[in-house]
mmCIF file of N, CA and C in Angstrom:
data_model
loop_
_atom_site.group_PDB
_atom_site.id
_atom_site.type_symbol
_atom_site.label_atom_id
_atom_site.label_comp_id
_atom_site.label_asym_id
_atom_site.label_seq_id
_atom_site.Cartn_x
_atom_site.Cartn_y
_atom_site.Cartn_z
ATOM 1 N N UNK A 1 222.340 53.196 104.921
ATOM 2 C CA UNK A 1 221.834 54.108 103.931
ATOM 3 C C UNK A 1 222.945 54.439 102.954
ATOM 4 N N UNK A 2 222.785 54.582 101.404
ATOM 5 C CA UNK A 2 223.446 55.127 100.553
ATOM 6 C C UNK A 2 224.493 56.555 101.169
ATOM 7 N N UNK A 3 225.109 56.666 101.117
ATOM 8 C CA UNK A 3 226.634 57.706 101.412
ATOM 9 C C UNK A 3 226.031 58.658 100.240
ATOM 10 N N UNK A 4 225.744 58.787 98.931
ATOM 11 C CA UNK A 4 225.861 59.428 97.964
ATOM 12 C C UNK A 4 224.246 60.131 98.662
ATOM 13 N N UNK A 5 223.130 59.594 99.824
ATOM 14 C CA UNK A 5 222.091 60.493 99.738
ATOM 15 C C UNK A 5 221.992 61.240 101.327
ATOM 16 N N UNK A 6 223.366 60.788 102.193
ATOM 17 C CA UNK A 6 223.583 61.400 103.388
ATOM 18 C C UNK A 6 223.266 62.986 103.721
ATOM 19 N N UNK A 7 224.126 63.564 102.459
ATOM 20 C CA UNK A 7 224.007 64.970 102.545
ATOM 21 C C UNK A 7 222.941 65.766 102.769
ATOM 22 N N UNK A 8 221.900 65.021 102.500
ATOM 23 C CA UNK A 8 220.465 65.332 102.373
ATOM 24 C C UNK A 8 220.063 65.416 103.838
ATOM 25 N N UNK A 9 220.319 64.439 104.396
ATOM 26 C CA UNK A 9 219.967 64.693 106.099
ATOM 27 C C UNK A 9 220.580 65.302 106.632
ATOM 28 N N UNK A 10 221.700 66.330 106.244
ATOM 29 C CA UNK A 10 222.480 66.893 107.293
ATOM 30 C C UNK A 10 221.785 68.146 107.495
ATOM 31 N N UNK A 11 221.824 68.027 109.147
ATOM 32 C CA UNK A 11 221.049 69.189 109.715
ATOM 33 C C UNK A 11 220.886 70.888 109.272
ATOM 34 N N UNK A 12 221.981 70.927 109.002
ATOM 35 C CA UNK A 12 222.165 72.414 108.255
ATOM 36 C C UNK A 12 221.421 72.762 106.859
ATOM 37 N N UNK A 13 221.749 71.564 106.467
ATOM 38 C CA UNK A 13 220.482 71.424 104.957
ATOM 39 C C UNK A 13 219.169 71.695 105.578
ATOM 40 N N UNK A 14 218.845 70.823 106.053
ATOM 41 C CA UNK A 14 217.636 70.704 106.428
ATOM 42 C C UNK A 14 217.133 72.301 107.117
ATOM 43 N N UNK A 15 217.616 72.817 108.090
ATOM 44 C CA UNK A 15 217.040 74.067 108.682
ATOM 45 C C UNK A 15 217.397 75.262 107.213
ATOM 46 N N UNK A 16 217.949 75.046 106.881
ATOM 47 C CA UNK A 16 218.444 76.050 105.562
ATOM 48 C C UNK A 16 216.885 75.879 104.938
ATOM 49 N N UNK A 17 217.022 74.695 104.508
ATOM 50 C CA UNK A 17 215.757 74.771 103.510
ATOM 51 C C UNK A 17 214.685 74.846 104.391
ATOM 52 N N UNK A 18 213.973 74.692 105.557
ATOM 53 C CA UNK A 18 213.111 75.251 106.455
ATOM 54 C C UNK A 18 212.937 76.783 106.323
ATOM 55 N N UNK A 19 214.056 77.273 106.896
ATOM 56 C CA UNK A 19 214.271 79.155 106.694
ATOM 57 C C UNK A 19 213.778 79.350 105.461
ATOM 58 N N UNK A 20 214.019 78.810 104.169
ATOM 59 C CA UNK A 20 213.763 79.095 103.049
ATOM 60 C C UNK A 20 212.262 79.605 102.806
ATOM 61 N N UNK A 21 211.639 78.442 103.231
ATOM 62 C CA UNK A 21 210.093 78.008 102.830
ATOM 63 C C UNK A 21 209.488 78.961 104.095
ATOM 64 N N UNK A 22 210.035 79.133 105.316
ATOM 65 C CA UNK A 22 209.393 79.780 106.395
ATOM 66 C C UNK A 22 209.824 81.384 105.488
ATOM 67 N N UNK A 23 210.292 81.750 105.031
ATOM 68 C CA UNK A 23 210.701 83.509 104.831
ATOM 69 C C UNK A 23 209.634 83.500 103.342
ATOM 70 N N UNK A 24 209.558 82.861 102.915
ATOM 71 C CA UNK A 24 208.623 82.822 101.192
ATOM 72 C C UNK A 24 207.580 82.833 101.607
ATOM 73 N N UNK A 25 206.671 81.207 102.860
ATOM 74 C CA UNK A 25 205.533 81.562 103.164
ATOM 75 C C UNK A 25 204.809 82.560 103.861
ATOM 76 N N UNK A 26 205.949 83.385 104.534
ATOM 77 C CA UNK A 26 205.485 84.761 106.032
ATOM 78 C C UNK A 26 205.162 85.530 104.807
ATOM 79 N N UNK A 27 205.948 85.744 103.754
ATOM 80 C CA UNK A 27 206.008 87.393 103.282
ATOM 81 C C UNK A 27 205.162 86.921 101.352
ATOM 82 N N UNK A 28 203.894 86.571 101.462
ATOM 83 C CA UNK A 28 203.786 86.306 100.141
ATOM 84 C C UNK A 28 204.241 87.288 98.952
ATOM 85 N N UNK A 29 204.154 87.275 97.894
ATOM 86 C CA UNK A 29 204.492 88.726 96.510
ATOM 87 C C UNK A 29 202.921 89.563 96.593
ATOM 88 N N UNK A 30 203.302 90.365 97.148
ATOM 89 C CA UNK A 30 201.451 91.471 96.920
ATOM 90 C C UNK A 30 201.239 91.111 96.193
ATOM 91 N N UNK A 31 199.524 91.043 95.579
ATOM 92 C CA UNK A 31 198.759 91.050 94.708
ATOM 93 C C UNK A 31 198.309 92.755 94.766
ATOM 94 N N UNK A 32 198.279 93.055 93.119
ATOM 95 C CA UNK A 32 197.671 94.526 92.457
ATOM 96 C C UNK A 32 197.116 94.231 91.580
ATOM 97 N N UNK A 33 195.764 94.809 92.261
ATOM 98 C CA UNK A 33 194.536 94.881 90.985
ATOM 99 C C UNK A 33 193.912 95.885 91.001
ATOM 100 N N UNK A 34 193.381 95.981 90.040
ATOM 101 C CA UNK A 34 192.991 97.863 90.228
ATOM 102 C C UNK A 34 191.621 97.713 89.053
ATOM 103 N N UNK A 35 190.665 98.309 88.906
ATOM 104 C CA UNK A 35 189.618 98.318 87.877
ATOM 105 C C UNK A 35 190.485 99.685 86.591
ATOM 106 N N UNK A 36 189.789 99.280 85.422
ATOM 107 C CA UNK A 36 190.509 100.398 84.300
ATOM 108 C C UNK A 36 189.473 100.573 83.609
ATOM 109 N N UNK A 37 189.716 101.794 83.326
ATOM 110 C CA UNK A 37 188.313 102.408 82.212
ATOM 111 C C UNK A 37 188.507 101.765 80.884
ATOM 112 N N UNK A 38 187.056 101.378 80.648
ATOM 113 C CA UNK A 38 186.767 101.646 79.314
ATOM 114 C C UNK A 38 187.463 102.348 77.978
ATOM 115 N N UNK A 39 187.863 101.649 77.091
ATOM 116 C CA UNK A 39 188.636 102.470 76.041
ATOM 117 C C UNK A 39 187.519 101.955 74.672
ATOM 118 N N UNK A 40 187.482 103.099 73.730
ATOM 119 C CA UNK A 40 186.417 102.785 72.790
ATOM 120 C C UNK A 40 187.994 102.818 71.515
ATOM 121 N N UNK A 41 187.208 102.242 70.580
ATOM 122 C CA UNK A 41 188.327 102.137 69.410
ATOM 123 C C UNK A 41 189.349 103.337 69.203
ATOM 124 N N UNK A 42 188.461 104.191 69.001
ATOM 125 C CA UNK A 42 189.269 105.830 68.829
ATOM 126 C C UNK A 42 189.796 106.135 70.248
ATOM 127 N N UNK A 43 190.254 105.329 70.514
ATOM 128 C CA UNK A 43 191.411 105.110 71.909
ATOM 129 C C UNK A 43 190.684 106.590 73.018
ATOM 130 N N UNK A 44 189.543 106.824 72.978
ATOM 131 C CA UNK A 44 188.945 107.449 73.782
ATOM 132 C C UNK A 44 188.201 106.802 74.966
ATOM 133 N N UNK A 45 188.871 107.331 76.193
ATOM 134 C CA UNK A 45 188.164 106.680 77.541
ATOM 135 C C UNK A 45 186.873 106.704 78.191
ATOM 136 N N UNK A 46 186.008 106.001 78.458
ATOM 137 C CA UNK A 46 184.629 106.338 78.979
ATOM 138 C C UNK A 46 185.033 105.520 79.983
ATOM 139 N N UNK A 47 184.557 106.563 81.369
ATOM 140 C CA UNK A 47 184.519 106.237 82.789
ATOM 141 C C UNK A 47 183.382 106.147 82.752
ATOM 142 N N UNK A 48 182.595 105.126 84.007
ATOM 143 C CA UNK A 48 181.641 105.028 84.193
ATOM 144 C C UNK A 48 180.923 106.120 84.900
ATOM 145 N N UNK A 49 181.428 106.999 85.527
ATOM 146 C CA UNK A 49 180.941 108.412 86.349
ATOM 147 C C UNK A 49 180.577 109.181 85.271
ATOM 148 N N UNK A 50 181.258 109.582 83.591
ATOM 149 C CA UNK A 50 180.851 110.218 82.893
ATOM 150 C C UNK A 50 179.472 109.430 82.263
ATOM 151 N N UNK A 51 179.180 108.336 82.138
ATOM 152 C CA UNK A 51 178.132 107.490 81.495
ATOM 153 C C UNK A 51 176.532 107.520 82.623
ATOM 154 N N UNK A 52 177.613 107.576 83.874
ATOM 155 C CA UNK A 52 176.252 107.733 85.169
ATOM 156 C C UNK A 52 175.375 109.328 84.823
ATOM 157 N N UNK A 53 177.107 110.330 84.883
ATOM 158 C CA UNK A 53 176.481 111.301 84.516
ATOM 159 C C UNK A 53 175.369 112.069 83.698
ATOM 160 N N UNK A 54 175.775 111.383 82.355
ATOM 161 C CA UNK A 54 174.828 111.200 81.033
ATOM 162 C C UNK A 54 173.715 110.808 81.189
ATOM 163 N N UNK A 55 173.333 110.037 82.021
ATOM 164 C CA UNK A 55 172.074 109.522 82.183
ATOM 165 C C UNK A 55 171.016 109.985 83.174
ATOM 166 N N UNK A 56 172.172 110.486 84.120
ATOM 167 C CA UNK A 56 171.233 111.567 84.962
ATOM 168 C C UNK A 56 170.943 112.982 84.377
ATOM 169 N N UNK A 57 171.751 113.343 83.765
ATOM 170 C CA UNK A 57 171.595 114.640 82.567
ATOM 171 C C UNK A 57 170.628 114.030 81.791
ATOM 172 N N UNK A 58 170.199 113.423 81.413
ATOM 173 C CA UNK A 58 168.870 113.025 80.061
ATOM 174 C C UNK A 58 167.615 112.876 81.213
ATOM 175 N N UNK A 59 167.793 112.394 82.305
ATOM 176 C CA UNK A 59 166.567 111.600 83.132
ATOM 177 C C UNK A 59 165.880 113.599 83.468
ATOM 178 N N UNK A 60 167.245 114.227 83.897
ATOM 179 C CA UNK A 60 166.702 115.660 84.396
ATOM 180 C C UNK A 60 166.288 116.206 83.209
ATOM 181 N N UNK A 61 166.216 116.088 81.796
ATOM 182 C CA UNK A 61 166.068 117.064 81.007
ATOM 183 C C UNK A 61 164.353 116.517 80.623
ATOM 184 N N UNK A 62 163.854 115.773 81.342
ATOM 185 C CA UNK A 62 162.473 115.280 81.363
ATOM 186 C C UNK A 62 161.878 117.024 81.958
ATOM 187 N N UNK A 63 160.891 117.449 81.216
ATOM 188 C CA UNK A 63 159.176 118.146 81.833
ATOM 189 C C UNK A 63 159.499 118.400 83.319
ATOM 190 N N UNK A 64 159.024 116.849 83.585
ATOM 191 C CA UNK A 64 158.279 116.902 84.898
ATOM 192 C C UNK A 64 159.170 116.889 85.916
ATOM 193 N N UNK A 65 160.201 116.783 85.578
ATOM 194 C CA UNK A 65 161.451 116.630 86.699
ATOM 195 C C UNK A 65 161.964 118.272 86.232
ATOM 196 N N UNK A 66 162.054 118.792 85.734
ATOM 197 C CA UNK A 66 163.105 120.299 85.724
ATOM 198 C C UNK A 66 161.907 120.890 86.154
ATOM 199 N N UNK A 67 160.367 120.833 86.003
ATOM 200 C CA UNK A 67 159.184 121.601 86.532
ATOM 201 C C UNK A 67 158.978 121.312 88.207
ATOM 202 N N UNK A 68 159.630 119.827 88.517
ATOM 203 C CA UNK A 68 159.004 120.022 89.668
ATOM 204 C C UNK A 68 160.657 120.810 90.980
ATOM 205 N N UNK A 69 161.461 120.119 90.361
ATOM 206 C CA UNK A 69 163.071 120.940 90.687
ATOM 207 C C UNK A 69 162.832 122.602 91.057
ATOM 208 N N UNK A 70 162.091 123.421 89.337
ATOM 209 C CA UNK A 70 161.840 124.942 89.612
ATOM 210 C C UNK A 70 161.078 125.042 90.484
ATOM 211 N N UNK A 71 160.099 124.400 90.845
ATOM 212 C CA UNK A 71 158.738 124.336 92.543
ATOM 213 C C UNK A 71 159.813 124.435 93.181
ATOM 214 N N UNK A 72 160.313 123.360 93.475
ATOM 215 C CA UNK A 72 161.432 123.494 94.740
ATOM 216 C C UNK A 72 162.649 124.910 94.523
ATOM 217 N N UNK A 73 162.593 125.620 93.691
ATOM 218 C CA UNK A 73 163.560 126.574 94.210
ATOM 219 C C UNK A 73 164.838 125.929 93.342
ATOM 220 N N UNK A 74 165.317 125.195 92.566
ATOM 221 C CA UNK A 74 166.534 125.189 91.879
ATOM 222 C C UNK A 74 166.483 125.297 90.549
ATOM 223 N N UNK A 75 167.397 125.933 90.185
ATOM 224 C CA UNK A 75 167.645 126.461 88.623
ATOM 225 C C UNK A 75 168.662 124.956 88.267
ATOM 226 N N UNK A 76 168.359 124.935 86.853
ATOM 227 C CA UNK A 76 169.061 124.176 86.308
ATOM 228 C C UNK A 76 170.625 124.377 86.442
ATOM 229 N N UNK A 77 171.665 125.595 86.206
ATOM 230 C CA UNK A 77 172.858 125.850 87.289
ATOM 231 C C UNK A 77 173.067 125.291 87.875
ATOM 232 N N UNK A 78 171.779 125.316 89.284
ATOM 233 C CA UNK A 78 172.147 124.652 90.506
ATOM 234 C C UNK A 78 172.421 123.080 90.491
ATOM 235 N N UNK A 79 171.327 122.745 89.720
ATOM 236 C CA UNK A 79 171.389 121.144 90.004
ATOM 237 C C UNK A 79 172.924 120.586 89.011
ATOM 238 N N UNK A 80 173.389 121.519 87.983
ATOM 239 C CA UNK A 80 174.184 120.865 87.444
ATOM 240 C C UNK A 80 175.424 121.269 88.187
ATOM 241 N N UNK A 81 175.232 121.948 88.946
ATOM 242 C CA UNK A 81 176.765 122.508 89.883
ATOM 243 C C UNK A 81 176.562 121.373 91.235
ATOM 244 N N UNK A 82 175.311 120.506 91.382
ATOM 245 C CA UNK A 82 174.849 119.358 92.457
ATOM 246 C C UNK A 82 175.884 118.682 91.901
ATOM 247 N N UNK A 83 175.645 117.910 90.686
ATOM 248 C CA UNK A 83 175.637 116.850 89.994
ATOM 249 C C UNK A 83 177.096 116.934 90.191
ATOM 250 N N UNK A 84 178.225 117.487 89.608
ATOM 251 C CA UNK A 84 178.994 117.878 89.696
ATOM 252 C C UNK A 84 180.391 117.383 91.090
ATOM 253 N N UNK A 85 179.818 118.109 92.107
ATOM 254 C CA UNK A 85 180.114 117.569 93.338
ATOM 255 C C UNK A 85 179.175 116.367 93.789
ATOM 256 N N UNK A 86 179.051 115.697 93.646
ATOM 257 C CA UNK A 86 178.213 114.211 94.072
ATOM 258 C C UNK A 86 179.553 113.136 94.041
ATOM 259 N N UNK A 87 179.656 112.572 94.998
ATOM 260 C CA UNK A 87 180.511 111.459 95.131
ATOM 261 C C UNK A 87 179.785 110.651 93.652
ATOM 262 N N UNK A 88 180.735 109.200 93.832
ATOM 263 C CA UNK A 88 180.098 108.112 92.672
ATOM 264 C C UNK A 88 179.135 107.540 93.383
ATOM 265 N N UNK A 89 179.322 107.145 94.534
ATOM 266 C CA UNK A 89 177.952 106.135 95.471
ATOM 267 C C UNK A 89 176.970 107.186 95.022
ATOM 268 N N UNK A 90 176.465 108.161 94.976
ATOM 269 C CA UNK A 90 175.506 108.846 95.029
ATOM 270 C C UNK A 90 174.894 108.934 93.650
ATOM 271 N N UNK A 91 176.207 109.185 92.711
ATOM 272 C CA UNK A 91 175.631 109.409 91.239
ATOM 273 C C UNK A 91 175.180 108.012 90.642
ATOM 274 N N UNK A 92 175.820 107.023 91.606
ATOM 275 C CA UNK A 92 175.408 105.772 90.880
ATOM 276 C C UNK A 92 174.039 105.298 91.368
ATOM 277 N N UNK A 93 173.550 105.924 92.293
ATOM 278 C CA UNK A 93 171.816 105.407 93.070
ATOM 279 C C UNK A 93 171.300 106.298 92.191
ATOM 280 N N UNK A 94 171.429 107.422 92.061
ATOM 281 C CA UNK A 94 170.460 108.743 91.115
ATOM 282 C C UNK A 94 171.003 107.913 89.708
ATOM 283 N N UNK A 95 171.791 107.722 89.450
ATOM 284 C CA UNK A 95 171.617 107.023 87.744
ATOM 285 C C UNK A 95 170.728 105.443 87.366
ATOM 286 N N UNK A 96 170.832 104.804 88.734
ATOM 287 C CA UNK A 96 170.450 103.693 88.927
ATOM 288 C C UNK A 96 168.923 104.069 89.017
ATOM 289 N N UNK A 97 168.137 105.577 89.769
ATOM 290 C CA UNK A 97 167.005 105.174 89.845
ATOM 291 C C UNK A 97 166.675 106.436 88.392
ATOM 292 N N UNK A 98 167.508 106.891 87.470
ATOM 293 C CA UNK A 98 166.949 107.708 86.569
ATOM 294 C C UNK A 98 166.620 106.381 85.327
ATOM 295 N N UNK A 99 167.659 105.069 85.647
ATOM 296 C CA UNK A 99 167.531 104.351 84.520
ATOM 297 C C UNK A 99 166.006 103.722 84.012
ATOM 298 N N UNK A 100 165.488 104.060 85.297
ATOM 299 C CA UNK A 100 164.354 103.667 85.309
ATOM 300 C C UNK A 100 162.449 103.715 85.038
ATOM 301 N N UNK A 101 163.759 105.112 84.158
ATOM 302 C CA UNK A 101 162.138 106.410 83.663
ATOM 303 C C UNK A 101 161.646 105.628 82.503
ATOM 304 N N UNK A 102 160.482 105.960 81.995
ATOM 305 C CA UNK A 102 159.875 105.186 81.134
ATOM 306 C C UNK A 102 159.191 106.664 80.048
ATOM 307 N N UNK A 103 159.791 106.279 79.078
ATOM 308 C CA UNK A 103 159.292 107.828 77.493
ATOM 309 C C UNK A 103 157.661 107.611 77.995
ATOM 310 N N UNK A 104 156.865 106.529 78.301
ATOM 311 C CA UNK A 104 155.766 106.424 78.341
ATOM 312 C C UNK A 104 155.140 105.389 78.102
ATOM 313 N N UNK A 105 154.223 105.001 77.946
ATOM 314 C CA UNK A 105 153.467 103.860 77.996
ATOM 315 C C UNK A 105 151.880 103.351 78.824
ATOM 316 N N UNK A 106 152.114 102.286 79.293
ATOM 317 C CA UNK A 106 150.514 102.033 80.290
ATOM 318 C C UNK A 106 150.671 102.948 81.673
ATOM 319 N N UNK A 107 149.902 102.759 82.610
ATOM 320 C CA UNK A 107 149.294 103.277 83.808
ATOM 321 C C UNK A 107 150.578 102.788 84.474
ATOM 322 N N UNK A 108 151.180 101.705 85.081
ATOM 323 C CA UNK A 108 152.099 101.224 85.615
ATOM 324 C C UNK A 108 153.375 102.023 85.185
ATOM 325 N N UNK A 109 153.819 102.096 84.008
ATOM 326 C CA UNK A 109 154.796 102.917 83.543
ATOM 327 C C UNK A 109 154.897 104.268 84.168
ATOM 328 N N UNK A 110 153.719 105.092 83.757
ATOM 329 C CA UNK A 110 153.347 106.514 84.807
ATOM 330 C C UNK A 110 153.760 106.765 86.088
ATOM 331 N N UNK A 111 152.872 105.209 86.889
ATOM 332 C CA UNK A 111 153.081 105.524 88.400
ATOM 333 C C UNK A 111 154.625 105.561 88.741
ATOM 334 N N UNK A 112 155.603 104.609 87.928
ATOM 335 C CA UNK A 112 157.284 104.440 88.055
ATOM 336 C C UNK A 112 157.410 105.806 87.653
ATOM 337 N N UNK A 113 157.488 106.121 86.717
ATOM 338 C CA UNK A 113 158.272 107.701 86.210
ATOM 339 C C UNK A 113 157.658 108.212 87.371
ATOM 340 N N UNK A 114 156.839 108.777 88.126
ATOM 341 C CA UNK A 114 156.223 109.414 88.778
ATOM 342 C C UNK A 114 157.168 108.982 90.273
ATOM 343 N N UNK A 115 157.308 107.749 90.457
ATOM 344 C CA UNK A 115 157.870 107.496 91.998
ATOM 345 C C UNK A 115 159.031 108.092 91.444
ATOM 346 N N UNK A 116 160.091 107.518 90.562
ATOM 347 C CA UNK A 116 161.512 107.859 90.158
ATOM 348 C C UNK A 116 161.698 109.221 90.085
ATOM 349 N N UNK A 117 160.664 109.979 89.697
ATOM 350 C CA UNK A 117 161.088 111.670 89.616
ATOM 351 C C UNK A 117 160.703 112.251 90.821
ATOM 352 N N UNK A 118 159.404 111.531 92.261
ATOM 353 C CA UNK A 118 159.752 111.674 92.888
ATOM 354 C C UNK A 118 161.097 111.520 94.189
ATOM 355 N N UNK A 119 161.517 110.580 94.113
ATOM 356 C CA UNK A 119 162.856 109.793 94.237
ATOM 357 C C UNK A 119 164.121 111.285 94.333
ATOM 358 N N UNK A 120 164.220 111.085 92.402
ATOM 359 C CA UNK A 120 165.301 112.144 92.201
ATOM 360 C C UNK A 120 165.293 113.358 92.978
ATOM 361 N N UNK A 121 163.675 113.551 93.040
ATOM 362 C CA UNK A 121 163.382 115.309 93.900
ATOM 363 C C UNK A 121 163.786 115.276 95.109
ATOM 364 N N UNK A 122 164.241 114.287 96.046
ATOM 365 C CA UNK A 122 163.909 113.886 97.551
ATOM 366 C C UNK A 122 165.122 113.755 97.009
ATOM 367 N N UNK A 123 165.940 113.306 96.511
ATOM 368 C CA UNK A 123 167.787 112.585 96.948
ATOM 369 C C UNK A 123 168.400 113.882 96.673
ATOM 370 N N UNK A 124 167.957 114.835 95.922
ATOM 371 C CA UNK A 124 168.655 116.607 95.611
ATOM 372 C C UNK A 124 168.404 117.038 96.822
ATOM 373 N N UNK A 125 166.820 116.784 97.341
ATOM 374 C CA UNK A 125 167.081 117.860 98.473
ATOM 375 C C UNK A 125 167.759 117.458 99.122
ATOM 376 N N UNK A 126 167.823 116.332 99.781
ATOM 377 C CA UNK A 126 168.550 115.627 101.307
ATOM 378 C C UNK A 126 170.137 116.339 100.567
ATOM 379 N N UNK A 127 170.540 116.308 99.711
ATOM 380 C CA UNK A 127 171.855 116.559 99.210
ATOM 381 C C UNK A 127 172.341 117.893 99.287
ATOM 382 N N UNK A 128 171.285 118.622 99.417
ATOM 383 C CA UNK A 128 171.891 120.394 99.031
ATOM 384 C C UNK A 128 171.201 120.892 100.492
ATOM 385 N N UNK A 129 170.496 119.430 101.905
ATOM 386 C CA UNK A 129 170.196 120.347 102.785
ATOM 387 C C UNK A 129 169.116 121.085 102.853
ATOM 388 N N UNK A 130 168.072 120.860 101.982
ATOM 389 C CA UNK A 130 167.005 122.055 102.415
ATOM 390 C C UNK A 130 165.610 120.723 102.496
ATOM 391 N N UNK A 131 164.393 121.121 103.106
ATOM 392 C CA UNK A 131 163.334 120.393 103.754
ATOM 393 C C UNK A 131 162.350 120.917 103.082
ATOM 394 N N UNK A 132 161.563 119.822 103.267
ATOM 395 C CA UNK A 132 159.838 120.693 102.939
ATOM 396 C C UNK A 132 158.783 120.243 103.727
ATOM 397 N N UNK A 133 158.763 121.455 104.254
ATOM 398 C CA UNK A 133 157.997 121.739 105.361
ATOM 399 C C UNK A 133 156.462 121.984 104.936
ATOM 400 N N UNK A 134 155.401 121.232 105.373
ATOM 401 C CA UNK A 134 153.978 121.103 105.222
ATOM 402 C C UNK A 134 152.988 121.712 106.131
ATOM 403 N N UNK A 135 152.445 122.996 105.489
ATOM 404 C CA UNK A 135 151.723 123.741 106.807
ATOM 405 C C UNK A 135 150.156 123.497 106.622
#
C-alpha cells in the first residue's frame, strides 16, 4: 500500500473519528418551533383566541341565544365573565360550532341555527356547572 495513505489506517485515527460521529449522532442540535401570531400591516397582532372570541361574541349577540341564556338564569356579565375564563380547546369548539349560525334562509338553515344555539346553551351550562332538571 502507498506510505503517503498509511496514516489513514492508523488505529487512533480511526477510533478518533468513530468518537467523533458517535458524540454528534447521540446528542443531535434541538429543533425549536413554536407557532406565532398573526401580524396585520399596522404591525398589530391578531391571536387566534381574540378572533375565536369575536365570533363567539357576534354568534351570542343573536335573539335567540341571549333569550334563551336569560331562561336559563345568565345575564350577559355572566356569560362574558364565562367566555373570558374558557381555556382555547373550549373557545375553539364554541367558535367552531357558533361559525355555523346561519342570518337565515330555508327550513334546513333554521333547524342548524336552532341545534347550534342549542349546542352553545348545553356547552355554558356543563361549563359554569348548573343542570336542568325536568319535572
Amino acid at each position: 500500500m502507498n506510505s503517503s495513505f498509511r496514516w489513514i489506517l492508523n488505529p487512533r485515527i480511526i477510533w478518533s473519528i468513530l468518537l467523533a460521529f458517535a458524540v454528534f449522532s447521540i446528542s443531535p442540535p434541538p429543533a425549536r418551533a413554536a407557532l406565532i401570531e398573526s401580524q396585520l400591516s399596522g404591525s398589530q397582532v391578531v391571536s387566534q383566541r381574540v378572533v375565536e372570541l369575536e365570533t363567539v361574541r357576534q354568534a351570542l349577540e343573536h335573539e335567540m341565544v341571549a333569550q334563551r341564556l336569560a331562561d336559563y338564569g345568565f345575564s350577559k356579565d355572566e356569560v362574558q365573565l364565562k367566555l373570558q375564563t374558557m381555556s382555547d380547546a373550549q373557545l375553539h369548539q364554541l367558535a367552531s360550532a357558533a361559525d355555523t349560525l346561519a342570518e337565515g334562509g330555508d327550513g334546513l338553515g333554521v333547524v342548524v341555527t336552532v341545534l347550534v344555539i342549542i349546542l352553545l346553551v348545553i356547552v355554558i351550562l356543563k361549563l359554569s356547572d348548573k343542570q336542568i332538571i325536568v319535572k
